[in-house]
Coordinates of C-alpha atoms in Angstrom, one line a residue:
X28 CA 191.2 51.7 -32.6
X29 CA 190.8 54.7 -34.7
X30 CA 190.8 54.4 -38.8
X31 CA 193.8 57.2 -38.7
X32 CA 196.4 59.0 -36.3
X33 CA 197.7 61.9 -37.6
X34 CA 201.0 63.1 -36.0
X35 CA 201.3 67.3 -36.3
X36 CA 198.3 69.9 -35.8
X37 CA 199.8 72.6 -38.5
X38 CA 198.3 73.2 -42.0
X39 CA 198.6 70.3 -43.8
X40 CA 197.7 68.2 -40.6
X41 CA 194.6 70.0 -40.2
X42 CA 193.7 69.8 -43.7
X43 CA 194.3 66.2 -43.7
X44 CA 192.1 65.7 -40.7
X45 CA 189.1 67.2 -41.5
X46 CA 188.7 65.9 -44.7
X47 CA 189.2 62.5 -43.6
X48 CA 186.9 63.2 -40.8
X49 CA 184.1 64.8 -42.9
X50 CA 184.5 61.8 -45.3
X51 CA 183.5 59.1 -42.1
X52 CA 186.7 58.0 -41.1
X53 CA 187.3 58.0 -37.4
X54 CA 190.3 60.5 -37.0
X55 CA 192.9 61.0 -34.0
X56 CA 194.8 64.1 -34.1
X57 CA 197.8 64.5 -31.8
X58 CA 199.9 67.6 -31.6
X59 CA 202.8 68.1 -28.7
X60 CA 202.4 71.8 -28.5
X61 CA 200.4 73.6 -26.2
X62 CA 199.3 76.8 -28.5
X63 CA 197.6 75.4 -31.7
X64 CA 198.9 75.8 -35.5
X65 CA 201.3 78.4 -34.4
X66 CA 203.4 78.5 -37.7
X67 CA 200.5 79.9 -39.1
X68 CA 199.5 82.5 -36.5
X69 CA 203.1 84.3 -36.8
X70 CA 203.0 83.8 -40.7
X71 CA 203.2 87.1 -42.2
X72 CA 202.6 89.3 -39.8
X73 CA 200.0 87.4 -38.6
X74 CA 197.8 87.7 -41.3
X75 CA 199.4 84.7 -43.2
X76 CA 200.5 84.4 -46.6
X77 CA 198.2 81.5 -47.3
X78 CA 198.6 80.7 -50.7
X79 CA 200.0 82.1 -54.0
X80 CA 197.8 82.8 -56.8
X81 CA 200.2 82.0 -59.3
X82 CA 201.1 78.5 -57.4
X83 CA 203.0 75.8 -60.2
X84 CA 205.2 73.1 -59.7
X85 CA 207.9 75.1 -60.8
X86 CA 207.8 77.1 -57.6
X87 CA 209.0 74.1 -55.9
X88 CA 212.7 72.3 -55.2
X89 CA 212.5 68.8 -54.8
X90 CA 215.1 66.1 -56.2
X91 CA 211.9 64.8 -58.0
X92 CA 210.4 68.0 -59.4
X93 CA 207.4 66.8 -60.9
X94 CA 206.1 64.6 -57.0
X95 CA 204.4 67.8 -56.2
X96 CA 202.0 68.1 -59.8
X97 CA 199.0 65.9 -58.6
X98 CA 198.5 67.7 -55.5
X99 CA 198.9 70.9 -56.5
X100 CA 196.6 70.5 -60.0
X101 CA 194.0 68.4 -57.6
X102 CA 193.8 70.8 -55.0
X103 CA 194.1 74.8 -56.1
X104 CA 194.4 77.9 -54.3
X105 CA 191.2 78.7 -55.7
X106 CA 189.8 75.6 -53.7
X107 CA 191.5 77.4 -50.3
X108 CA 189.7 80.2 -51.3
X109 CA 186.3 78.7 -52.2
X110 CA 186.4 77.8 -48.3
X111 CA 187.2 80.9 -47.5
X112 CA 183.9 82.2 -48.4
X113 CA 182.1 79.5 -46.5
X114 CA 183.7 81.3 -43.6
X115 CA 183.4 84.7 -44.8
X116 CA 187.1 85.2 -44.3
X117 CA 188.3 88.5 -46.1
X118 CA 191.5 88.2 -47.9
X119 CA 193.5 90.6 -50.2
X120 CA 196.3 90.5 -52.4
X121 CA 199.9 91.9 -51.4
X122 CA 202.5 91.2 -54.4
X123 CA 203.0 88.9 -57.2
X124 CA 199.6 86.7 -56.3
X125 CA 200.6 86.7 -52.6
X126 CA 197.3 86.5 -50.4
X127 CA 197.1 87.3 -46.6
X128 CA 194.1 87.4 -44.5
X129 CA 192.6 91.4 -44.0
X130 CA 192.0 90.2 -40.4
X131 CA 194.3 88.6 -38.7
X132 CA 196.0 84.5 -39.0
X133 CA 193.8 83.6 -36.1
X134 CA 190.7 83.6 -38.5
X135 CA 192.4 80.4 -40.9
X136 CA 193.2 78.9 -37.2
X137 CA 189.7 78.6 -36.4
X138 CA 188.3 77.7 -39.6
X139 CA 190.9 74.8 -39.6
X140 CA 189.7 73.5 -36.4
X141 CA 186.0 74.4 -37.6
X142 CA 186.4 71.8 -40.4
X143 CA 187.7 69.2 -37.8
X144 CA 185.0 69.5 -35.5
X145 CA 182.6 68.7 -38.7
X146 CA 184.4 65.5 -39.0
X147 CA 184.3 64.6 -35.2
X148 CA 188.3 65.0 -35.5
X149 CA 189.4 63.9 -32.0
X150 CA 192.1 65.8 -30.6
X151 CA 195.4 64.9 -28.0
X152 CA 196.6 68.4 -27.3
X153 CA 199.2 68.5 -25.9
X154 CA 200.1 65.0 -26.3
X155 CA 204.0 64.0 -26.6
X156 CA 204.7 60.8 -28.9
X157 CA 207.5 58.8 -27.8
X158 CA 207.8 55.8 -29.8
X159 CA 205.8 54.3 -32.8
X160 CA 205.6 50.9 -34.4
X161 CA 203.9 48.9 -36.7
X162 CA 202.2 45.9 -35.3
X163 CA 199.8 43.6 -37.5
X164 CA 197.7 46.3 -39.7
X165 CA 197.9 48.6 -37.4
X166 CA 200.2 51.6 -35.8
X167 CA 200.8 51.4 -31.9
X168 CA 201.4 55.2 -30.5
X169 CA 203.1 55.3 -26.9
X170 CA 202.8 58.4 -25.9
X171 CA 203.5 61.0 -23.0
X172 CA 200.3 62.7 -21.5
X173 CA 197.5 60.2 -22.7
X174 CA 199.3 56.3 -22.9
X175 CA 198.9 53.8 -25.8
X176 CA 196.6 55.1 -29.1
X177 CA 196.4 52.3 -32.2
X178 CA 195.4 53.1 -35.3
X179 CA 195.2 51.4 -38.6
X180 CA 196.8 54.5 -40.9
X181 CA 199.0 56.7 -39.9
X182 CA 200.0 60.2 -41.0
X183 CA 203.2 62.4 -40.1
X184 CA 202.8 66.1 -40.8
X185 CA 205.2 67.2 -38.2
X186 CA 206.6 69.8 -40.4
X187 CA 210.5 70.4 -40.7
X188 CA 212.7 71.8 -38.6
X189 CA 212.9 75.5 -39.0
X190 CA 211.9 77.6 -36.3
X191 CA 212.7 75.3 -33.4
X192 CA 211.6 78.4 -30.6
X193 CA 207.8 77.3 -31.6
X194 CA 208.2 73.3 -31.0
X195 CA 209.8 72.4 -34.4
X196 CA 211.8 69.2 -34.4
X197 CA 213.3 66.9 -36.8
X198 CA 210.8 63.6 -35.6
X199 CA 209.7 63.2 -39.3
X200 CA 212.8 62.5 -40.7
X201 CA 213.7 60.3 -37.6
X202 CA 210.3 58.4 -38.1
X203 CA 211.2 57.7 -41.6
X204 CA 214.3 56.7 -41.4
X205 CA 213.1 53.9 -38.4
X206 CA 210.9 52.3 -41.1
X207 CA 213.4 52.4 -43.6
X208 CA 212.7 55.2 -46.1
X209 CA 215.4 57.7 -47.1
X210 CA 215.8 61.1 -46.7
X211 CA 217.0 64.0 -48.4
X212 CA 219.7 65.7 -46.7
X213 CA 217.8 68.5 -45.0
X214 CA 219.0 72.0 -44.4
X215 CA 217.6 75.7 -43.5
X216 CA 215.4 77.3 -46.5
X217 CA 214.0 81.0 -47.1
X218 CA 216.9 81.6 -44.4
X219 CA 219.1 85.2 -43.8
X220 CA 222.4 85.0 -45.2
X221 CA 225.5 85.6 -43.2
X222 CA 228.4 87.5 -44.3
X223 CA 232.1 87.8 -43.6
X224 CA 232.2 91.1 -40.9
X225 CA 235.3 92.3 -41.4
X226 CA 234.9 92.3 -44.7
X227 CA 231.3 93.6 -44.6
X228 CA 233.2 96.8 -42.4
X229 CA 233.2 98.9 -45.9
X230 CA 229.3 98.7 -47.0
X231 CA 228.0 99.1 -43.5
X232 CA 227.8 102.6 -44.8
X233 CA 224.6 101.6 -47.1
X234 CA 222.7 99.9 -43.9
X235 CA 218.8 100.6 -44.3
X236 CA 219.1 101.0 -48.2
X237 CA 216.5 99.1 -50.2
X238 CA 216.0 98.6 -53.9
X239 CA 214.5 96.4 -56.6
X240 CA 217.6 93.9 -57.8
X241 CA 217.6 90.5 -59.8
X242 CA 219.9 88.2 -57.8
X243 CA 221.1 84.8 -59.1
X244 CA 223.0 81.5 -58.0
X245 CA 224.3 78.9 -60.2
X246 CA 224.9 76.1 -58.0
X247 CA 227.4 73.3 -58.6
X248 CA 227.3 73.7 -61.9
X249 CA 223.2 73.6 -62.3
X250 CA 221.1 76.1 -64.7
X251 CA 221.2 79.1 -63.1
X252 CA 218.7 80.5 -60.9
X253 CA 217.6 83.8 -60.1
X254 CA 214.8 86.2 -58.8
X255 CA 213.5 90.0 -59.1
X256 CA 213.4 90.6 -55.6
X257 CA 213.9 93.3 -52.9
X258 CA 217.1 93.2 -51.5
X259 CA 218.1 95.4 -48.5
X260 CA 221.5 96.6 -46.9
X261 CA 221.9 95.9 -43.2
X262 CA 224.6 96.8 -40.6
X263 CA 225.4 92.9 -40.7
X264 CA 225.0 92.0 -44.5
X265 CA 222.3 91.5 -47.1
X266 CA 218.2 90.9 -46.4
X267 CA 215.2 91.2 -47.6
X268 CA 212.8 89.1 -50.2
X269 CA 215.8 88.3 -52.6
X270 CA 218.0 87.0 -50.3
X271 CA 215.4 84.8 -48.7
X272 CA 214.1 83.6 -52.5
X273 CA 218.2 82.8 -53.0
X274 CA 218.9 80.9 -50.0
X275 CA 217.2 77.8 -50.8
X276 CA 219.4 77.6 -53.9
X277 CA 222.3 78.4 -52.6
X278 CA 225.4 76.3 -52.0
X279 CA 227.9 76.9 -49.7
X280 CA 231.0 78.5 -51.1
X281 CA 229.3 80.0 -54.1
X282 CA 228.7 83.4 -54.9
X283 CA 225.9 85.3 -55.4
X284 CA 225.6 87.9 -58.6
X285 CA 223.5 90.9 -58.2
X286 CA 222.3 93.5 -60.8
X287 CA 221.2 96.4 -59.0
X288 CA 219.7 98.2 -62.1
X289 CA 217.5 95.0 -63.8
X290 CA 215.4 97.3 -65.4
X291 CA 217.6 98.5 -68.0
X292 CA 220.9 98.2 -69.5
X293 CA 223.1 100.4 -67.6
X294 CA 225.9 100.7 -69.8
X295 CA 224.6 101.8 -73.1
X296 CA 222.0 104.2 -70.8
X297 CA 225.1 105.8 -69.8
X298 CA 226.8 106.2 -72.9
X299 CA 223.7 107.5 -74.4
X300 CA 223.4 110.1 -71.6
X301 CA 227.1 111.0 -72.1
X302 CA 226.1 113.0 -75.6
X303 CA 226.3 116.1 -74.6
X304 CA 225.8 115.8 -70.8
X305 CA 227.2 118.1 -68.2
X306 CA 226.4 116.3 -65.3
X307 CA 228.4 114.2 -62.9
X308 CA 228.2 110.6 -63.3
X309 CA 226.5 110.0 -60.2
X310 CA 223.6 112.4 -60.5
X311 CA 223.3 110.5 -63.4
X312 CA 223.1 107.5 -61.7
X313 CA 220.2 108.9 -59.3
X314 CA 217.7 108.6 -62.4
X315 CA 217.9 104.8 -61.7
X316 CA 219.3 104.1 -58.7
X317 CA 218.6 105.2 -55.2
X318 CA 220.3 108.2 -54.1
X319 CA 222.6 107.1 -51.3
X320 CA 223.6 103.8 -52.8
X321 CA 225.3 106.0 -55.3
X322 CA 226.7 108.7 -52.9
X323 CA 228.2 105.9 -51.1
X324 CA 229.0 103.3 -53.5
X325 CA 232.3 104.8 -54.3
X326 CA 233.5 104.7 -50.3
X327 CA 231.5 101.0 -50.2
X328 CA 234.6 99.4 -52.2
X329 CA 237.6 101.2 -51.3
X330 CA 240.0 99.0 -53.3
X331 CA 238.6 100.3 -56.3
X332 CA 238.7 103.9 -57.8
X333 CA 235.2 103.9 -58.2
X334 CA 234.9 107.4 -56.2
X335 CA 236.7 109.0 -58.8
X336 CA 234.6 107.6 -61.7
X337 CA 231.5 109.0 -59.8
X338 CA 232.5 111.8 -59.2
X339 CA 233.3 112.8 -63.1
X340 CA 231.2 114.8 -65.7
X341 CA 229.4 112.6 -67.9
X342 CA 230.9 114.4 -70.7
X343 CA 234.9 113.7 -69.2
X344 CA 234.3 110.2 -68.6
X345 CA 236.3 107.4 -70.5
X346 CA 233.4 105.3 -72.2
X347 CA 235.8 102.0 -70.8
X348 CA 235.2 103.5 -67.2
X349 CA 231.6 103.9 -67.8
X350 CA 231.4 100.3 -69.0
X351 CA 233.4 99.1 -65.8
X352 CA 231.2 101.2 -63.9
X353 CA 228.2 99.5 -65.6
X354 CA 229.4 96.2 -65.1
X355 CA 230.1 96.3 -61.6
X356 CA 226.7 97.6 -60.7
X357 CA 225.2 95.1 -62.6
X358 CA 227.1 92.2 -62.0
X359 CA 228.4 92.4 -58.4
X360 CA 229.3 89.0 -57.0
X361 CA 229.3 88.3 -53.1
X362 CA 229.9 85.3 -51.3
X363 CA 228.0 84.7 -48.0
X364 CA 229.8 82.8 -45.5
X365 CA 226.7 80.7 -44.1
X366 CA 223.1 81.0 -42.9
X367 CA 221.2 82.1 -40.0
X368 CA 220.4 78.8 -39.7
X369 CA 217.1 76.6 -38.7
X370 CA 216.6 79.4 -35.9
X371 CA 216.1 82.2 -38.9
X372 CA 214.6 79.6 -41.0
X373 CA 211.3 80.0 -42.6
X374 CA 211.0 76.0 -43.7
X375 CA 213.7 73.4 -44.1
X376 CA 214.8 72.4 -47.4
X377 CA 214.8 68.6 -48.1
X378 CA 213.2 65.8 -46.0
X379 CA 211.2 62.3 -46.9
X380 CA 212.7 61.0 -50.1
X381 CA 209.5 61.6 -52.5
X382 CA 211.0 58.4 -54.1
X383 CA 209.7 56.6 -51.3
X384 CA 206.1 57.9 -51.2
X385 CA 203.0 57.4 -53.7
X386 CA 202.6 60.7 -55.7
X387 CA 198.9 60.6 -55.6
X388 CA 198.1 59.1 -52.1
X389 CA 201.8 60.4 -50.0
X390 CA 201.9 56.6 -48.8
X391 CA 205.1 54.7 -48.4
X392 CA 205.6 52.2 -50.8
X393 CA 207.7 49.9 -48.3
X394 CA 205.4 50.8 -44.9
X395 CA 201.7 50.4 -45.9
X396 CA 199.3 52.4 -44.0
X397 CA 202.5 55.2 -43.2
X398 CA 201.7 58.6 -45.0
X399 CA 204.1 61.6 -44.7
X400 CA 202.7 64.9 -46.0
X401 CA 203.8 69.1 -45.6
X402 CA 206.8 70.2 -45.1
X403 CA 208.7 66.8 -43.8
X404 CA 208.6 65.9 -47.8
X405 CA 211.5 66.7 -49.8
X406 CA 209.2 69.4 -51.6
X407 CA 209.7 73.1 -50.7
X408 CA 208.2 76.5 -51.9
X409 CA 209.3 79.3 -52.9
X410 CA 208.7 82.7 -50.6
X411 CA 205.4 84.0 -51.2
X412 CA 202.9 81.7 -49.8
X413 CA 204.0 78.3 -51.8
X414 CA 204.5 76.1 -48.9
X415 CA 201.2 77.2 -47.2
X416 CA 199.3 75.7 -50.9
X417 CA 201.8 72.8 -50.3
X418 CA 200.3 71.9 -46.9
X419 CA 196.9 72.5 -48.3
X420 CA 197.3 70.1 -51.3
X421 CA 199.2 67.6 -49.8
X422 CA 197.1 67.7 -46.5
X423 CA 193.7 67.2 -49.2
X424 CA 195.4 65.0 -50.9
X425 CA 196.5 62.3 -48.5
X426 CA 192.6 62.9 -46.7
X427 CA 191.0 61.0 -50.0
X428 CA 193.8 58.9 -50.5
X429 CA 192.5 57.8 -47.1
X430 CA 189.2 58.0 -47.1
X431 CA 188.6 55.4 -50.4
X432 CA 191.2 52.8 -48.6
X433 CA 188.5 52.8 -46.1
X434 CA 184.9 52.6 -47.3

């Protein structure tokens, strides 16, 4: 009889384990993969963005915004990176508080399982579960490789279901919903955007073009959301860091709005330049935008005259065209026609109704002794190393919530 099972070897698992374990409880820690904490080894290039400096509950989407605030104010990145130094793990800063190892992911991976062994974690790797039930005050594990484990807590951080090719599965939310809790509709998060291809046919010209935009969604009527991102032109559609940052707010249907010149108000800069100026509009335009977007920006749309507009002197140009001009670089609207789904996905959106869970301790208020932690809770982070602090927290958090039920 161990004092906890825990169900999912990934960051929060881990994190939940070995402080559990270092705190005296006797641990179990059963994973079905055969290649440990692989989520985090091909996170960011494997160096993993492991946190966010910047980390607050608004960088989170869950239908109870303010589950994720004890957590994240009782364990900080600053605490990730506090143990960090124990294992003289170098680290440096990317963008917008971003951190990634200087080494490689494998170093977080081994520190994880460090921690574990300094609780006398025990391990069932690779160890399928097939069926779990409550029985008395304790949890009765069947599983594949090893037979019958019991324990008197148990903890699911299975994860969601992006990413299926490295073992991901939807067994949370199927766990949950067996005992009765509900769940948040669940769908692909941080996720490429498709787009229609015929109608894609015209900008395939600006394929490899990159730029600094602010992109925004309103979504069914909600405030409206939106990001200073990269966005980048493919042969297929839209990518890059804005796209990603937009998709987890994004509803089917609706479109995007893009301003491709967020640092400055396009219109009256080109008015202002039209005093006097003898050059063409779109060398103009190159001051602020990059070059080929406005060499081909004309030919991109072909069922407006925007070629013509661009190709004007400053001087010649209508101020009404230079407005329209202004307005549709800064307020182009798109509509994807989907997502790349749970195979592109980075993490699933949704999961575990935090309704259903204690915000301090993760445990289910009708299933005592059933914890559910990471990314199988209805709390997601933004791109940028959010959902790795969300592991972390959650993962610390639910380790003491256990460890005083048990002194």
């Amino acid at each position: 009889m161990f004092d906890v099972a825990i169900i999912g070897a990934g960051a929060a698992g881990m994190m939940a384990a070995s402080v559990a374990g270092q705190r005296g409880l006797r641990v179990v820690l059963i994973d079905h993969a055969t290649k440990l904490a692989e989520k985090i080894r091909i996170s960011g290039g494997g160096r993993c963005n492991f946190t966010n400096l910047g980390t607050t509950p608004a960088n989170f989407i869950s239908a109870n915004p303010n589950f994720c605030r004890s957590a994240l104010s009782a364990y900080r990145p600053q605490d990730f990176l506090a143990l960090l130094k124990e294992y003289r793990i170098a680290w440096h800063e990317k963008h917008k508080g971003q951190l990634f190892c200087d080494e490689s992911a494998e170093d977080l991976i081994q520190m994880l399982r460090s921690e574990c062994d300094k609780g006398q974690v025990s391990w069932r790797m690779p160890c399928t579960v097939q069926t779990v039930r409550a029985q008395a005050d304790h949890y009765v594990i069947e599983t594949e490789q090893v037979g019958t484990l019991t324990a008197r807590q148990l903890v699911v951080a299975t994860g969601g279901m992006a990413i299926p090719a490295i073992g991901a599965t939807d067994f949370a939310l199927k766990l949950a919903r067996q005992f009765g809790l509900k769940v948040i509709e669940p769908r692909p998060a941080l996720v490429p955007l498709n787009f229609d291809a015929q109608a894609w046919q015209a900008l395939k010209v600006l394929s490899g073009v990159s730029l600094p935009v602010r992109i925004a969604a309103a979504n069914q009527g909600k405030r409206r959301i939106e990001f200073d991102e990269d966005l980048l032109f493919t042969h297929r559609g839209l990518s890059g860091p804005a796209i990603l940052q937009i998709s987890s707010y994004w509803d089917s249907g609706q479109p995007l709005h893009v301003d491709l010149a967020p640092a400055l108000d396009l219109s009256s800069a080109l008015l202002e330049a039209k005093q006097g100026g003898r050059q063409q509009v779109n060398t103009m335009l190159q001051e602020w935008l990059p070059k080929r977007l406005v060499e081909q920006w004309g030919d991109a749309q072909p069922d407006q005259a925007w070629s013509n507009v661009l190709a004007q002197r400053l001087a010649d140009a209508p101020d009404k065209q230079l407005r329209a001009l202004a307005q549709n670089l800064q307020h182009w609207a798109i509509t994807p026609t989907g997502t790349a789904g749970y195979k592109k996905a980075e993490v699933m959106r949704g999961g575990v109704d935090t309704c259903e869970l204690s915000q301090k301790s993760f445990e289910a208020r009708k299933q005592p002794g059933l914890y559910f932690i990471g990314e199988a809770v209805d709390v997601t982070g933004w791109l940028g190393g959010y959902n790795f602090q969300w592991a972390w927290a959650s993962g610390w958090s639910v380790g003491h919530a256990l460890s005083s039920q048990n002194k």
